[in-house]
Short mmCIF file of N, CA and C in Angstrom, two decimals:
data_model
loop_
_atom_site.label_atom_id
_atom_site.label_comp_id
_atom_site.label_asym_id
_atom_site.label_seq_id
_atom_site.Cartn_x
_atom_site.Cartn_y
_atom_site.Cartn_z
N MET A 4 -6.05 64.96 -97.32
CA MET A 4 -7.49 64.80 -97.33
C MET A 4 -7.85 63.37 -97.74
N SER A 5 -8.95 62.89 -97.25
CA SER A 5 -9.39 61.54 -97.57
C SER A 5 -10.13 61.51 -98.90
N ASP A 6 -10.51 60.31 -99.32
CA ASP A 6 -11.27 60.16 -100.54
C ASP A 6 -12.74 60.51 -100.36
N PHE A 7 -13.19 60.68 -99.12
CA PHE A 7 -14.60 60.98 -98.85
C PHE A 7 -14.84 62.47 -99.02
N THR A 8 -16.00 62.82 -99.57
CA THR A 8 -16.34 64.24 -99.69
C THR A 8 -16.89 64.72 -98.35
N ASN A 9 -16.73 66.00 -98.10
CA ASN A 9 -17.21 66.63 -96.87
C ASN A 9 -16.59 66.08 -95.60
N THR A 10 -15.36 65.62 -95.67
CA THR A 10 -14.65 65.19 -94.47
C THR A 10 -13.35 65.96 -94.37
N VAL A 11 -12.79 66.01 -93.19
CA VAL A 11 -11.53 66.71 -92.98
C VAL A 11 -10.59 65.81 -92.22
N ASP A 12 -9.39 65.57 -92.76
CA ASP A 12 -8.35 64.86 -92.04
C ASP A 12 -7.57 65.89 -91.26
N VAL A 13 -7.38 65.67 -89.97
CA VAL A 13 -6.74 66.65 -89.12
C VAL A 13 -5.37 66.16 -88.68
N VAL A 14 -4.36 66.99 -88.89
CA VAL A 14 -3.01 66.67 -88.47
C VAL A 14 -2.70 67.33 -87.14
N GLY A 15 -3.17 68.54 -86.95
CA GLY A 15 -2.94 69.29 -85.73
C GLY A 15 -4.01 70.33 -85.54
N LYS A 16 -3.96 71.03 -84.42
CA LYS A 16 -5.02 71.97 -84.11
C LYS A 16 -5.13 73.10 -85.12
N ASP A 17 -4.01 73.56 -85.69
CA ASP A 17 -4.08 74.62 -86.68
C ASP A 17 -4.84 74.18 -87.92
N GLU A 18 -4.63 72.96 -88.34
CA GLU A 18 -5.36 72.45 -89.49
C GLU A 18 -6.85 72.33 -89.19
N LEU A 19 -7.19 71.95 -87.96
CA LEU A 19 -8.60 71.86 -87.58
C LEU A 19 -9.24 73.24 -87.68
N LEU A 20 -8.59 74.22 -87.11
CA LEU A 20 -9.13 75.58 -87.16
C LEU A 20 -9.28 76.03 -88.60
N ALA A 21 -8.25 75.88 -89.39
CA ALA A 21 -8.28 76.35 -90.77
C ALA A 21 -9.30 75.59 -91.61
N SER A 22 -9.41 74.30 -91.41
CA SER A 22 -10.29 73.49 -92.24
C SER A 22 -11.75 73.60 -91.86
N ILE A 23 -12.04 73.48 -90.59
CA ILE A 23 -13.45 73.43 -90.17
C ILE A 23 -14.03 74.81 -89.93
N ILE A 24 -13.38 75.64 -89.17
CA ILE A 24 -13.96 76.93 -88.82
C ILE A 24 -13.74 77.96 -89.92
N ASP A 25 -12.50 78.24 -90.23
CA ASP A 25 -12.18 79.33 -91.14
C ASP A 25 -12.73 79.13 -92.54
N LYS A 26 -12.89 77.92 -92.98
CA LYS A 26 -13.28 77.70 -94.37
C LYS A 26 -14.70 77.16 -94.54
N THR A 27 -15.45 77.02 -93.46
CA THR A 27 -16.79 76.45 -93.62
C THR A 27 -17.92 77.33 -93.10
N ILE A 28 -17.69 78.16 -92.12
CA ILE A 28 -18.75 79.01 -91.60
C ILE A 28 -19.02 80.12 -92.60
N THR A 29 -20.23 80.16 -93.15
CA THR A 29 -20.55 81.16 -94.16
C THR A 29 -21.44 82.27 -93.63
N GLU A 30 -22.18 81.99 -92.57
CA GLU A 30 -23.10 82.98 -92.02
C GLU A 30 -23.03 82.98 -90.50
N LEU A 31 -23.18 84.16 -89.93
CA LEU A 31 -23.24 84.29 -88.48
C LEU A 31 -24.46 85.14 -88.16
N ALA A 32 -25.44 84.54 -87.50
CA ALA A 32 -26.66 85.25 -87.11
C ALA A 32 -27.04 84.77 -85.72
N ASP A 33 -26.95 85.68 -84.75
CA ASP A 33 -27.22 85.29 -83.37
C ASP A 33 -27.63 86.51 -82.56
N ASP A 34 -28.83 86.48 -82.01
CA ASP A 34 -29.32 87.63 -81.24
C ASP A 34 -28.78 87.66 -79.81
N ARG A 35 -27.98 86.67 -79.42
CA ARG A 35 -27.40 86.65 -78.07
C ARG A 35 -26.05 87.35 -78.00
N ILE A 36 -25.42 87.60 -79.14
CA ILE A 36 -24.10 88.24 -79.15
C ILE A 36 -24.25 89.75 -79.03
N ILE A 37 -23.61 90.32 -78.00
CA ILE A 37 -23.64 91.77 -77.83
C ILE A 37 -22.25 92.39 -78.01
N THR A 38 -21.20 91.60 -77.84
CA THR A 38 -19.83 92.08 -78.00
C THR A 38 -19.02 91.05 -78.77
N LEU A 39 -18.24 91.54 -79.74
CA LEU A 39 -17.28 90.70 -80.43
C LEU A 39 -15.90 91.24 -80.07
N GLY A 40 -15.08 90.41 -79.45
CA GLY A 40 -13.76 90.83 -79.00
C GLY A 40 -12.76 90.95 -80.13
N ASN A 41 -11.55 91.33 -79.76
CA ASN A 41 -10.46 91.47 -80.73
C ASN A 41 -10.25 90.16 -81.49
N ARG A 42 -10.20 90.26 -82.81
CA ARG A 42 -9.95 89.12 -83.69
C ARG A 42 -10.94 87.96 -83.51
N ALA A 43 -12.13 88.25 -83.06
CA ALA A 43 -13.12 87.20 -82.79
C ALA A 43 -13.49 86.38 -84.02
N ILE A 44 -13.57 87.01 -85.16
CA ILE A 44 -13.96 86.32 -86.39
C ILE A 44 -12.83 86.43 -87.41
N TYR A 45 -11.68 86.77 -86.98
CA TYR A 45 -10.50 87.03 -87.83
C TYR A 45 -10.26 85.89 -88.82
N GLN A 46 -10.07 86.23 -90.08
CA GLN A 46 -9.66 85.32 -91.14
C GLN A 46 -10.61 84.13 -91.34
N CYS A 47 -11.88 84.35 -91.13
CA CYS A 47 -12.87 83.31 -91.43
C CYS A 47 -13.18 83.44 -92.92
N LEU A 48 -12.48 82.68 -93.73
CA LEU A 48 -12.42 82.88 -95.17
C LEU A 48 -13.74 82.66 -95.91
N ALA A 49 -14.63 81.83 -95.38
CA ALA A 49 -15.88 81.53 -96.06
C ALA A 49 -17.03 82.43 -95.61
N LEU A 50 -16.83 83.19 -94.55
CA LEU A 50 -17.91 84.02 -94.00
C LEU A 50 -18.34 85.07 -95.01
N THR A 51 -19.65 85.06 -95.35
CA THR A 51 -20.18 86.03 -96.31
C THR A 51 -21.10 87.05 -95.67
N SER A 52 -21.81 86.64 -94.60
CA SER A 52 -22.77 87.57 -93.99
C SER A 52 -22.84 87.42 -92.48
N VAL A 53 -23.10 88.57 -91.83
CA VAL A 53 -23.22 88.64 -90.39
C VAL A 53 -24.48 89.43 -90.08
N ASP A 54 -25.35 88.89 -89.23
CA ASP A 54 -26.57 89.58 -88.80
C ASP A 54 -26.66 89.44 -87.28
N LEU A 55 -26.28 90.50 -86.58
CA LEU A 55 -26.24 90.49 -85.11
C LEU A 55 -27.12 91.61 -84.57
N PRO A 56 -28.36 91.29 -84.24
CA PRO A 56 -29.34 92.30 -83.85
C PRO A 56 -28.98 93.10 -82.59
N ASN A 57 -28.24 92.53 -81.67
CA ASN A 57 -27.98 93.18 -80.39
C ASN A 57 -26.52 93.58 -80.20
N LEU A 58 -25.77 93.64 -81.27
CA LEU A 58 -24.34 93.95 -81.19
C LEU A 58 -24.12 95.40 -80.76
N THR A 59 -23.29 95.60 -79.73
CA THR A 59 -22.99 96.95 -79.25
C THR A 59 -21.50 97.30 -79.36
N SER A 60 -20.63 96.31 -79.57
CA SER A 60 -19.20 96.58 -79.60
C SER A 60 -18.47 95.55 -80.47
N ILE A 61 -17.54 96.07 -81.30
CA ILE A 61 -16.73 95.22 -82.17
C ILE A 61 -15.26 95.53 -81.88
N GLY A 62 -14.48 94.50 -81.53
CA GLY A 62 -13.08 94.66 -81.15
C GLY A 62 -12.13 94.79 -82.34
N ASP A 63 -10.87 95.12 -82.03
CA ASP A 63 -9.82 95.29 -83.04
C ASP A 63 -9.73 94.09 -83.97
N SER A 64 -9.62 94.37 -85.25
CA SER A 64 -9.39 93.36 -86.29
C SER A 64 -10.41 92.22 -86.27
N CYS A 65 -11.58 92.49 -85.75
CA CYS A 65 -12.59 91.44 -85.58
C CYS A 65 -12.88 90.66 -86.86
N PHE A 66 -13.13 91.35 -87.95
CA PHE A 66 -13.47 90.69 -89.22
C PHE A 66 -12.33 90.76 -90.24
N SER A 67 -11.17 91.19 -89.82
CA SER A 67 -10.05 91.33 -90.75
C SER A 67 -9.74 90.02 -91.47
N TYR A 68 -9.47 90.14 -92.74
CA TYR A 68 -9.12 89.01 -93.61
C TYR A 68 -10.25 88.00 -93.79
N CYS A 69 -11.48 88.41 -93.53
CA CYS A 69 -12.65 87.61 -93.90
C CYS A 69 -12.92 87.97 -95.36
N SER A 70 -12.22 87.33 -96.25
CA SER A 70 -12.15 87.75 -97.65
C SER A 70 -13.45 87.59 -98.45
N ALA A 71 -14.46 86.95 -97.89
CA ALA A 71 -15.75 86.80 -98.58
C ALA A 71 -16.85 87.63 -97.92
N LEU A 72 -16.53 88.35 -96.86
CA LEU A 72 -17.55 89.08 -96.09
C LEU A 72 -18.07 90.29 -96.87
N THR A 73 -19.32 90.19 -97.34
CA THR A 73 -19.92 91.28 -98.11
C THR A 73 -21.07 91.97 -97.39
N THR A 74 -21.59 91.36 -96.33
CA THR A 74 -22.76 91.93 -95.66
C THR A 74 -22.62 91.83 -94.15
N VAL A 75 -22.76 92.98 -93.48
CA VAL A 75 -22.83 93.03 -92.03
C VAL A 75 -24.09 93.81 -91.68
N ILE A 76 -24.97 93.21 -90.87
CA ILE A 76 -26.20 93.86 -90.45
C ILE A 76 -26.17 94.04 -88.95
N ILE A 77 -26.31 95.31 -88.52
CA ILE A 77 -26.35 95.65 -87.09
C ILE A 77 -27.68 96.34 -86.84
N ARG A 78 -28.51 95.77 -85.99
CA ARG A 78 -29.86 96.28 -85.79
C ARG A 78 -30.04 97.07 -84.49
N THR A 79 -29.00 97.16 -83.69
CA THR A 79 -29.08 97.82 -82.39
C THR A 79 -29.57 99.26 -82.54
N GLY A 80 -30.35 99.74 -81.56
CA GLY A 80 -30.93 101.07 -81.60
C GLY A 80 -29.98 102.21 -81.28
N SER A 81 -28.72 101.90 -81.02
CA SER A 81 -27.71 102.94 -80.82
C SER A 81 -26.47 102.52 -81.60
N VAL A 82 -25.57 103.48 -81.83
CA VAL A 82 -24.38 103.20 -82.64
C VAL A 82 -23.47 102.21 -81.91
N CYS A 83 -23.11 101.18 -82.60
CA CYS A 83 -22.20 100.14 -82.09
C CYS A 83 -20.78 100.70 -82.07
N THR A 84 -20.03 100.43 -81.02
CA THR A 84 -18.64 100.86 -80.92
C THR A 84 -17.78 100.00 -81.85
N LEU A 85 -16.93 100.66 -82.63
CA LEU A 85 -16.06 99.96 -83.57
C LEU A 85 -14.61 100.29 -83.27
N ALA A 86 -13.80 99.26 -83.06
CA ALA A 86 -12.36 99.45 -82.84
C ALA A 86 -11.67 99.60 -84.19
N THR A 87 -10.37 99.58 -84.20
CA THR A 87 -9.62 99.81 -85.44
C THR A 87 -9.42 98.53 -86.26
N ASP A 88 -9.22 98.71 -87.55
CA ASP A 88 -8.88 97.64 -88.49
C ASP A 88 -9.89 96.49 -88.52
N CYS A 89 -11.13 96.76 -88.19
CA CYS A 89 -12.13 95.69 -88.10
C CYS A 89 -12.45 95.01 -89.42
N PHE A 90 -12.36 95.73 -90.50
CA PHE A 90 -12.74 95.18 -91.80
C PHE A 90 -11.56 95.14 -92.78
N GLU A 91 -10.34 95.13 -92.25
CA GLU A 91 -9.15 95.11 -93.09
C GLU A 91 -9.16 93.88 -94.01
N SER A 92 -8.85 94.11 -95.28
CA SER A 92 -8.79 93.04 -96.29
C SER A 92 -10.10 92.27 -96.43
N THR A 93 -11.20 93.01 -96.42
CA THR A 93 -12.53 92.44 -96.68
C THR A 93 -13.15 93.18 -97.86
N PRO A 94 -14.18 92.61 -98.48
CA PRO A 94 -14.89 93.35 -99.52
C PRO A 94 -15.46 94.68 -99.03
N ILE A 95 -15.81 94.76 -97.76
CA ILE A 95 -16.32 96.02 -97.21
C ILE A 95 -15.23 97.09 -97.30
N ALA A 96 -14.03 96.76 -96.91
CA ALA A 96 -12.92 97.72 -96.96
C ALA A 96 -12.55 98.09 -98.40
N SER A 97 -12.74 97.15 -99.33
CA SER A 97 -12.38 97.43 -100.72
C SER A 97 -13.52 98.08 -101.50
N GLY A 98 -14.68 98.26 -100.85
CA GLY A 98 -15.78 98.97 -101.49
C GLY A 98 -16.81 98.13 -102.19
N THR A 99 -16.76 96.81 -102.03
CA THR A 99 -17.74 95.94 -102.69
C THR A 99 -18.70 95.25 -101.73
N GLY A 100 -18.55 95.49 -100.43
CA GLY A 100 -19.45 94.94 -99.42
C GLY A 100 -20.11 96.09 -98.68
N TYR A 101 -21.15 95.76 -97.88
CA TYR A 101 -21.91 96.81 -97.21
C TYR A 101 -22.21 96.48 -95.75
N ILE A 102 -22.38 97.55 -94.98
CA ILE A 102 -22.78 97.47 -93.58
C ILE A 102 -24.17 98.08 -93.50
N TYR A 103 -25.14 97.32 -93.00
CA TYR A 103 -26.52 97.78 -92.92
C TYR A 103 -26.87 98.07 -91.46
N VAL A 104 -27.41 99.27 -91.23
CA VAL A 104 -27.78 99.73 -89.88
C VAL A 104 -29.18 100.34 -89.95
N PRO A 105 -29.83 100.56 -88.80
CA PRO A 105 -31.14 101.21 -88.83
C PRO A 105 -31.08 102.56 -89.56
N ALA A 106 -32.08 102.85 -90.37
CA ALA A 106 -32.11 104.08 -91.17
C ALA A 106 -31.91 105.33 -90.31
N ALA A 107 -32.49 105.33 -89.13
CA ALA A 107 -32.39 106.49 -88.24
C ALA A 107 -30.96 106.75 -87.78
N LEU A 108 -30.08 105.75 -87.88
CA LEU A 108 -28.70 105.88 -87.41
C LEU A 108 -27.66 105.93 -88.54
N ALA A 109 -28.08 105.73 -89.75
CA ALA A 109 -27.13 105.60 -90.87
C ALA A 109 -26.20 106.82 -90.97
N GLU A 110 -26.71 108.01 -90.93
CA GLU A 110 -25.87 109.20 -91.04
C GLU A 110 -24.95 109.35 -89.83
N THR A 111 -25.42 108.96 -88.66
CA THR A 111 -24.59 109.03 -87.45
C THR A 111 -23.42 108.05 -87.56
N TYR A 112 -23.70 106.84 -88.02
CA TYR A 112 -22.63 105.86 -88.22
C TYR A 112 -21.55 106.44 -89.13
N LYS A 113 -21.97 107.08 -90.21
CA LYS A 113 -21.03 107.58 -91.22
C LYS A 113 -20.06 108.63 -90.68
N THR A 114 -20.39 109.25 -89.55
CA THR A 114 -19.53 110.30 -88.99
C THR A 114 -18.92 109.92 -87.64
N THR A 115 -19.18 108.71 -87.18
CA THR A 115 -18.70 108.28 -85.87
C THR A 115 -17.28 107.69 -86.00
N THR A 116 -16.48 107.90 -84.97
CA THR A 116 -15.09 107.41 -84.93
C THR A 116 -15.01 105.96 -85.40
N ASN A 117 -14.07 105.70 -86.25
CA ASN A 117 -13.77 104.40 -86.87
C ASN A 117 -14.81 103.98 -87.91
N TRP A 118 -16.08 104.31 -87.73
CA TRP A 118 -17.08 104.00 -88.76
C TRP A 118 -16.89 104.90 -89.97
N VAL A 119 -16.39 106.11 -89.75
CA VAL A 119 -16.20 107.07 -90.84
C VAL A 119 -15.34 106.48 -91.96
N THR A 120 -14.44 105.59 -91.64
CA THR A 120 -13.60 104.92 -92.63
C THR A 120 -14.44 104.16 -93.65
N TYR A 121 -15.58 103.66 -93.22
CA TYR A 121 -16.45 102.84 -94.07
C TYR A 121 -17.73 103.57 -94.46
N ALA A 122 -17.73 104.89 -94.36
CA ALA A 122 -18.95 105.70 -94.60
C ALA A 122 -19.62 105.37 -95.93
N ASP A 123 -18.84 105.18 -96.98
CA ASP A 123 -19.43 104.89 -98.30
C ASP A 123 -20.07 103.51 -98.37
N GLN A 124 -19.77 102.66 -97.42
CA GLN A 124 -20.30 101.30 -97.44
C GLN A 124 -21.46 101.12 -96.47
N ILE A 125 -21.84 102.16 -95.76
CA ILE A 125 -22.93 102.08 -94.78
C ILE A 125 -24.25 102.40 -95.47
N ARG A 126 -25.22 101.52 -95.28
CA ARG A 126 -26.55 101.65 -95.86
C ARG A 126 -27.60 101.42 -94.78
N ALA A 127 -28.82 101.88 -95.04
CA ALA A 127 -29.95 101.61 -94.15
C ALA A 127 -30.41 100.16 -94.35
N ILE A 128 -30.79 99.51 -93.27
CA ILE A 128 -31.30 98.13 -93.37
C ILE A 128 -32.45 98.07 -94.37
N GLU A 129 -33.24 99.10 -94.40
CA GLU A 129 -34.39 99.14 -95.30
C GLU A 129 -33.97 99.08 -96.77
N ASP A 130 -32.71 99.38 -97.06
CA ASP A 130 -32.20 99.31 -98.43
C ASP A 130 -31.67 97.93 -98.81
N TYR A 131 -31.66 97.01 -97.83
CA TYR A 131 -31.15 95.68 -98.09
C TYR A 131 -32.08 94.95 -99.05
N PRO A 132 -31.57 94.22 -100.03
CA PRO A 132 -32.42 93.52 -101.00
C PRO A 132 -33.49 92.66 -100.32
N GLU A 133 -34.72 92.86 -100.69
CA GLU A 133 -35.88 92.24 -100.03
C GLU A 133 -35.81 90.71 -99.98
N GLU A 134 -35.43 90.07 -101.08
CA GLU A 134 -35.42 88.61 -101.10
C GLU A 134 -34.40 88.05 -100.11
N ILE A 135 -33.29 88.72 -99.92
CA ILE A 135 -32.28 88.26 -98.97
C ILE A 135 -32.70 88.63 -97.55
N LYS A 136 -33.33 89.78 -97.38
CA LYS A 136 -33.77 90.23 -96.06
C LYS A 136 -34.73 89.20 -95.44
N LYS A 137 -35.63 88.66 -96.24
CA LYS A 137 -36.58 87.68 -95.73
C LYS A 137 -35.85 86.44 -95.21
N ILE A 138 -34.84 85.99 -95.92
CA ILE A 138 -34.08 84.82 -95.51
C ILE A 138 -33.37 85.09 -94.18
N LEU A 139 -32.71 86.24 -94.07
CA LEU A 139 -31.97 86.56 -92.85
C LEU A 139 -32.88 86.70 -91.65
N PHE A 140 -34.09 87.26 -91.83
CA PHE A 140 -35.00 87.40 -90.71
C PHE A 140 -35.47 86.04 -90.18
N LEU A 141 -35.48 85.03 -91.03
CA LEU A 141 -35.92 83.70 -90.63
C LEU A 141 -34.84 82.92 -89.88
N LYS A 142 -33.59 83.29 -90.05
CA LYS A 142 -32.49 82.57 -89.42
C LYS A 142 -32.38 82.92 -87.95
N LYS A 143 -32.08 81.94 -87.13
CA LYS A 143 -31.85 82.18 -85.71
C LYS A 143 -30.67 81.34 -85.28
N GLY A 144 -29.85 81.87 -84.39
CA GLY A 144 -28.72 81.13 -83.86
C GLY A 144 -27.52 81.11 -84.78
N LEU A 145 -26.41 80.65 -84.26
CA LEU A 145 -25.16 80.58 -85.00
C LEU A 145 -25.25 79.46 -86.04
N THR A 146 -24.92 79.76 -87.27
CA THR A 146 -24.99 78.79 -88.35
C THR A 146 -23.79 77.86 -88.30
N LEU A 147 -24.03 76.64 -87.90
CA LEU A 147 -22.96 75.64 -87.84
C LEU A 147 -23.34 74.40 -88.65
N LYS A 148 -24.32 74.51 -89.50
CA LYS A 148 -24.80 73.37 -90.27
C LYS A 148 -23.69 72.71 -91.07
N VAL A 149 -22.81 73.49 -91.63
CA VAL A 149 -21.73 72.93 -92.45
C VAL A 149 -20.86 71.98 -91.65
N ILE A 150 -20.55 72.36 -90.41
CA ILE A 150 -19.73 71.49 -89.56
C ILE A 150 -20.47 70.18 -89.29
N TYR A 151 -21.76 70.23 -89.02
CA TYR A 151 -22.52 69.02 -88.79
C TYR A 151 -22.53 68.15 -90.05
N ASP A 152 -22.65 68.78 -91.21
CA ASP A 152 -22.61 68.02 -92.46
C ASP A 152 -21.27 67.31 -92.62
N ILE A 153 -20.17 67.97 -92.24
CA ILE A 153 -18.85 67.35 -92.32
C ILE A 153 -18.77 66.16 -91.37
N ILE A 154 -19.22 66.36 -90.13
CA ILE A 154 -19.14 65.30 -89.13
C ILE A 154 -20.00 64.10 -89.55
N LEU A 155 -21.19 64.37 -90.08
CA LEU A 155 -22.09 63.29 -90.47
C LEU A 155 -21.82 62.77 -91.88
N ASN A 156 -20.86 63.38 -92.58
CA ASN A 156 -20.52 63.01 -93.93
C ASN A 156 -21.75 63.06 -94.85
N VAL A 157 -22.53 64.14 -94.72
CA VAL A 157 -23.74 64.33 -95.54
C VAL A 157 -23.37 64.86 -96.89
#
């Protein structure tokens, strides 16, 4: 690493991935995403929250090893398909994170294939803390501000 703060010295592509993406993206909020493929967000160590209003499908191991992920918000009007091992080694899997869904679907999520594993962590969106809910509703698009700060050395 260099002497400058907020910069990344890159030796190879793996270091770029680990340094910039996996350790800097803290939030993902995008109404254009409807499907997350297998391992799409795998091992994104700094990711704390996900708010995807139109998400309909989550692939295998999508959020696995996202060790800071405590909040996932899915606003879709029908139950999102969940593959296996999606939240492996996350706070959600260990019981300290939560998945927020529309109140009308919360009980259905808790009994649906693969979601049943996380039934105790599923809550109604309406139960989400109000002060944080306001912030998330104001966000639009994929949060990449941290990467821009690194590039601009802000």
